[in-house]
Short mmCIF file of N, CA and C in Angstrom, two decimals:
data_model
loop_
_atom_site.label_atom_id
_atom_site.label_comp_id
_atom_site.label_asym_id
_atom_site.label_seq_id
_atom_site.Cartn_x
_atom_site.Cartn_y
_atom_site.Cartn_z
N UNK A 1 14.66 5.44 -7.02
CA UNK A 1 13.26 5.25 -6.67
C UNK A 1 12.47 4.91 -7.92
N UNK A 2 11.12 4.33 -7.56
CA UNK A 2 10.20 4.27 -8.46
C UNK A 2 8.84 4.57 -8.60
N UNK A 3 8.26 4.85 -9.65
CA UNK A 3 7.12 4.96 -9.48
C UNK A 3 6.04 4.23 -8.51
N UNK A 4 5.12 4.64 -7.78
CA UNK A 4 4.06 3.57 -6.97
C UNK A 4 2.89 4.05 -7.84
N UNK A 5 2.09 2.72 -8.44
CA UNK A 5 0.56 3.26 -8.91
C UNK A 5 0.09 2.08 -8.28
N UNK A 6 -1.20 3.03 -7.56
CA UNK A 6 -2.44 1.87 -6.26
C UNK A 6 -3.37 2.50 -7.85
N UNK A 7 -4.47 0.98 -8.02
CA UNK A 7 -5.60 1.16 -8.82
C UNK A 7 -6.48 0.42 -8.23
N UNK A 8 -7.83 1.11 -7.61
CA UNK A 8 -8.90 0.69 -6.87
C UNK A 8 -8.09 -0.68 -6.38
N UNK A 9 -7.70 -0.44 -5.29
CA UNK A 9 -7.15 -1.10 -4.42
C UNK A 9 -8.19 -1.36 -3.42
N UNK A 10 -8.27 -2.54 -3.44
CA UNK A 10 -9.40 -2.84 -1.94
C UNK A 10 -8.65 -3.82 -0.53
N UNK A 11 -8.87 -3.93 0.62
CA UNK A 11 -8.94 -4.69 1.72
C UNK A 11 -10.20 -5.05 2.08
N UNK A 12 -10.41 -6.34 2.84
CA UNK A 12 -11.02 -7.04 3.28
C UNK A 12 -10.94 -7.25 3.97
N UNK A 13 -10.97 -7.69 5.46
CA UNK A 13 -11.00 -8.47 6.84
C UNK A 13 -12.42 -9.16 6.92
N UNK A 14 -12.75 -10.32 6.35
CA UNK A 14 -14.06 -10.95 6.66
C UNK A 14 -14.97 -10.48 5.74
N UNK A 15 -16.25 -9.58 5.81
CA UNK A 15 -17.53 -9.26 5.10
C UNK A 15 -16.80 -7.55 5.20
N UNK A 16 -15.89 -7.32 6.06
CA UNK A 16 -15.62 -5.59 6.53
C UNK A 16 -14.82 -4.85 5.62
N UNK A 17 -15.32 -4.34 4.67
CA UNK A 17 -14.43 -3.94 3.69
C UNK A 17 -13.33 -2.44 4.38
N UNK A 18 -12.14 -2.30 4.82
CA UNK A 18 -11.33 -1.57 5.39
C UNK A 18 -11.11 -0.46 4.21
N UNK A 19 -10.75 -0.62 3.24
CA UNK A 19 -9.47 0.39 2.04
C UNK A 19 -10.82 0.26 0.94
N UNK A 20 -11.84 1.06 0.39
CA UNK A 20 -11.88 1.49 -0.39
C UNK A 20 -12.10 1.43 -1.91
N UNK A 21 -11.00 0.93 -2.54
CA UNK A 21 -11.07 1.07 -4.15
C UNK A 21 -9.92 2.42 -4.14
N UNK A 22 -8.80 2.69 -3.22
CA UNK A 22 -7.76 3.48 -3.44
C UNK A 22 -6.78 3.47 -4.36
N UNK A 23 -7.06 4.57 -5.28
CA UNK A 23 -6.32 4.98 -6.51
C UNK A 23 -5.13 5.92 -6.47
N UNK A 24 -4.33 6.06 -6.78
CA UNK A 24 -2.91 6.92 -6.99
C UNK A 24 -2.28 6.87 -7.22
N UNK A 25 -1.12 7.87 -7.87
CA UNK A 25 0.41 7.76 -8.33
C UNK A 25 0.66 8.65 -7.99
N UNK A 26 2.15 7.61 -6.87
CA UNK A 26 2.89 8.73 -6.49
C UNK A 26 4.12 8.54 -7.24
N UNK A 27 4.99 10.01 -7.87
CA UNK A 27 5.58 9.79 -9.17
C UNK A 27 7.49 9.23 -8.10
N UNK A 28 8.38 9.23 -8.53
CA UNK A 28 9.45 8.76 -8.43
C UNK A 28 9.95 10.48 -8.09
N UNK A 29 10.71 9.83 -6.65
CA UNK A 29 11.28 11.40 -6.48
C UNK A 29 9.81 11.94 -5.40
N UNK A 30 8.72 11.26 -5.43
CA UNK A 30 8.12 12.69 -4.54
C UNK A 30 7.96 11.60 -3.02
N UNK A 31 7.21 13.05 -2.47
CA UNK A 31 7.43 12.30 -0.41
C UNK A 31 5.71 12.47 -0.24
N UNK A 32 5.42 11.03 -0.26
CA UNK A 32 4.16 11.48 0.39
C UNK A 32 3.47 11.07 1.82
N UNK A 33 2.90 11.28 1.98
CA UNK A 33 2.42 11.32 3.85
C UNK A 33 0.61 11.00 3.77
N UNK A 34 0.57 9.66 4.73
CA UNK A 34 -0.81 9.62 5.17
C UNK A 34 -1.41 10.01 6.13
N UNK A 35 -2.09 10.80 6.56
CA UNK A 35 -2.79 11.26 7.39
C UNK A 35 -4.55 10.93 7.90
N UNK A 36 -4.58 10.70 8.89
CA UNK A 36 -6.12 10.74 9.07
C UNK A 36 -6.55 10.10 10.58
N UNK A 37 -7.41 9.66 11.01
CA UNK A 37 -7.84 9.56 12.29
C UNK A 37 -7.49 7.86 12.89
N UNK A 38 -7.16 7.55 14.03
CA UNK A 38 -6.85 6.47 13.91
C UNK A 38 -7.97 4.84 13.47
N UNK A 39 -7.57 4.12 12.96
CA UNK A 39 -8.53 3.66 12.40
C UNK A 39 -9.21 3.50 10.77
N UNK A 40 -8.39 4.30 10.35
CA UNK A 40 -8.62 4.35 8.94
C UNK A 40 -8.47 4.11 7.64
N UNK A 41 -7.41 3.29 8.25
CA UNK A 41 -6.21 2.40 7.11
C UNK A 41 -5.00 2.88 6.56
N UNK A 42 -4.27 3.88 6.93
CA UNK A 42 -3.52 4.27 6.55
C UNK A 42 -2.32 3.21 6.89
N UNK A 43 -2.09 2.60 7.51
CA UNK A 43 -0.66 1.54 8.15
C UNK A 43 -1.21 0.41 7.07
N UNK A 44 -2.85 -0.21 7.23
CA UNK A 44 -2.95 -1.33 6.58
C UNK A 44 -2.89 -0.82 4.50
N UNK A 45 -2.88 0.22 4.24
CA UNK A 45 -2.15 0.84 2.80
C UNK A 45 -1.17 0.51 2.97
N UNK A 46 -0.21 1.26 3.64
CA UNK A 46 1.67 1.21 3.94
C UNK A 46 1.80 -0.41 3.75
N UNK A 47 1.26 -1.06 4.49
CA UNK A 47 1.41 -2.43 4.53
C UNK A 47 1.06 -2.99 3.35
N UNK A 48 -0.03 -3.04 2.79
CA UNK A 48 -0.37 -3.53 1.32
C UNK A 48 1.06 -2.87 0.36
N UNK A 49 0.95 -1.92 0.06
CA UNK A 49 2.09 -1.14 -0.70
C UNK A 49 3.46 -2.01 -0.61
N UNK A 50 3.92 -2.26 0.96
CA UNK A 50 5.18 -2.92 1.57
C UNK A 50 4.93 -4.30 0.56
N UNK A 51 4.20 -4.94 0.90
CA UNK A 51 3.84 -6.52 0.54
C UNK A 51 3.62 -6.88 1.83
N UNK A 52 3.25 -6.65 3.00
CA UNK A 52 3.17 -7.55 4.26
C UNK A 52 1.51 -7.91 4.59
N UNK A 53 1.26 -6.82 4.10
CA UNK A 53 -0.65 -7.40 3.52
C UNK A 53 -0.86 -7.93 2.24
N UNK A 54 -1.85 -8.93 2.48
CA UNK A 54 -2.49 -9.26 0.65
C UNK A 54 -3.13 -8.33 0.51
N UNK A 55 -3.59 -7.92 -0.90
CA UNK A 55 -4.66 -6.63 -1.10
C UNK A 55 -5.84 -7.85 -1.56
N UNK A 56 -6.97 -7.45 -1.80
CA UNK A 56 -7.96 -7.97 -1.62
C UNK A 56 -8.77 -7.85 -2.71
N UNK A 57 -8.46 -6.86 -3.81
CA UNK A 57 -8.76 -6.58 -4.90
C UNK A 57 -7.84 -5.03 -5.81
N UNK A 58 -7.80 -5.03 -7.00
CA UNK A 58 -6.98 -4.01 -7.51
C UNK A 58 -5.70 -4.52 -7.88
N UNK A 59 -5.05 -3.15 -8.03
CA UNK A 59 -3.61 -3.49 -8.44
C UNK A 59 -2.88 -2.60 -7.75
N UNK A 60 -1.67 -3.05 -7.26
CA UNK A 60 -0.41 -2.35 -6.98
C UNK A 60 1.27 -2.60 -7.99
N UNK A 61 1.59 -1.19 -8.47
CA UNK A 61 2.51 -1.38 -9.45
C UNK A 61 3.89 -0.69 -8.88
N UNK A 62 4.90 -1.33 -9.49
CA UNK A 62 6.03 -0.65 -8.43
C UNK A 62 7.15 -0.38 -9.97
N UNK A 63 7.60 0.73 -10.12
CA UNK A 63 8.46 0.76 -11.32
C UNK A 63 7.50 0.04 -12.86
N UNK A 64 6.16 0.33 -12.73
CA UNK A 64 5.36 -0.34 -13.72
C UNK A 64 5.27 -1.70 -13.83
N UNK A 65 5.65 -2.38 -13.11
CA UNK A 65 5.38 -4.08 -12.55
C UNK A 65 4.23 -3.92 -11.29
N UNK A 66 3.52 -5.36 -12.01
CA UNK A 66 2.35 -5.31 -11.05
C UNK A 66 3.25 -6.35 -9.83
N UNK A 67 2.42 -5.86 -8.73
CA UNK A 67 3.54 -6.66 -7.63
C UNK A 67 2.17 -7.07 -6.59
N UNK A 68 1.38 -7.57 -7.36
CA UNK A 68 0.58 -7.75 -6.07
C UNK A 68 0.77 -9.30 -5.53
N UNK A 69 1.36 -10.14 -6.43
CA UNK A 69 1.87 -11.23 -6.14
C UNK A 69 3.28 -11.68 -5.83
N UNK A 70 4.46 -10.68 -5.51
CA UNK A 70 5.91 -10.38 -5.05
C UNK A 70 5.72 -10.46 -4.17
N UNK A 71 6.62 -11.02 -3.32
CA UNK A 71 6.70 -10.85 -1.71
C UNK A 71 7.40 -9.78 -1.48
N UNK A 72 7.22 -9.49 -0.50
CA UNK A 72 7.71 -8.33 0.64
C UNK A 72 9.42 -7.91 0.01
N UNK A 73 9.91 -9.05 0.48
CA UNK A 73 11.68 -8.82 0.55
C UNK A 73 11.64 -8.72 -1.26
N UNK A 74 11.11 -9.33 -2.32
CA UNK A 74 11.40 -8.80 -3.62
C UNK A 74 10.62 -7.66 -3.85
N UNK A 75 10.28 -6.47 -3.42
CA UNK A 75 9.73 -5.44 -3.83
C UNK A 75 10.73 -4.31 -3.72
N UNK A 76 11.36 -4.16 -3.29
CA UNK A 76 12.18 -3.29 -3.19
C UNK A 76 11.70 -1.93 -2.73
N UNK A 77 11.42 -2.20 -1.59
CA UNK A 77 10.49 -0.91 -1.31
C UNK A 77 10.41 -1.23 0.37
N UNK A 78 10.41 -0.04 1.03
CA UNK A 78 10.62 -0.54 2.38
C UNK A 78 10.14 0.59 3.37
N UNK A 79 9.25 0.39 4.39
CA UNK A 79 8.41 1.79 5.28
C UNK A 79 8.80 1.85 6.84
N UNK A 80 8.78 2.70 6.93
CA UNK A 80 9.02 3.70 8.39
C UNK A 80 7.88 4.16 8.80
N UNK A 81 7.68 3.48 10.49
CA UNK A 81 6.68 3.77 11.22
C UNK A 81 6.77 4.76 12.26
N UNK A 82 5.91 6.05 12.80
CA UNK A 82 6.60 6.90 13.57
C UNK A 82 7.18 6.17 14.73
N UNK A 83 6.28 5.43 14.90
CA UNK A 83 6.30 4.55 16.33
C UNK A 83 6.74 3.14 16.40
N UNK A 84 7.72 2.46 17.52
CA UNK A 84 7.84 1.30 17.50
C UNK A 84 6.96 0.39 17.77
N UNK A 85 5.95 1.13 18.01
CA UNK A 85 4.47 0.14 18.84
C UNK A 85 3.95 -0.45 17.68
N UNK A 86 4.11 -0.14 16.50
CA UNK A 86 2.90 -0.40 15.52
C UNK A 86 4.06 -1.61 14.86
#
């Protein structure tokens, strides 16, 4: 595994700003879990993080490489949804 660092990470959809300016490191080795109400961005994070969203501003770093311009399949990094619906 590797390190993940989000730095004021933003989304966009149009004028609607979704995500924030979300900051964190989660270190190599730990399990972390999003939680919150539906609607709130937690899948469209997972997804930015994945590469299957563009982020819209910020940085995302994977093993200390910025990867906000890697595609999906070169990131080496890969997410589990509870549900098949999503």
């Amino acid at each position: 595994m590797a390190t993940v660092t989000l730095t004021n990470v933003v989304k966009r959809f149009g004028v609607f700003e979704v995500v924030h300016g979300a900051s964190m490191d989660i270190k190599d080795g730990e399990f972390v879990v999003f939680v919150g109400p539906s609607g709130c961005g937690k899948s469209t994070l997972l997804r930015m993080i994945a590469g299957l969203e563009d982020i819209s501003g910020g940085e995302i770093a994977i093993g200390g490489k910025v990867v906000n311009d890697v595609e999906a399949a070169d990131r080496g990094i890969a997410m589990v949804f509870q549900s098949y619906a999503l």
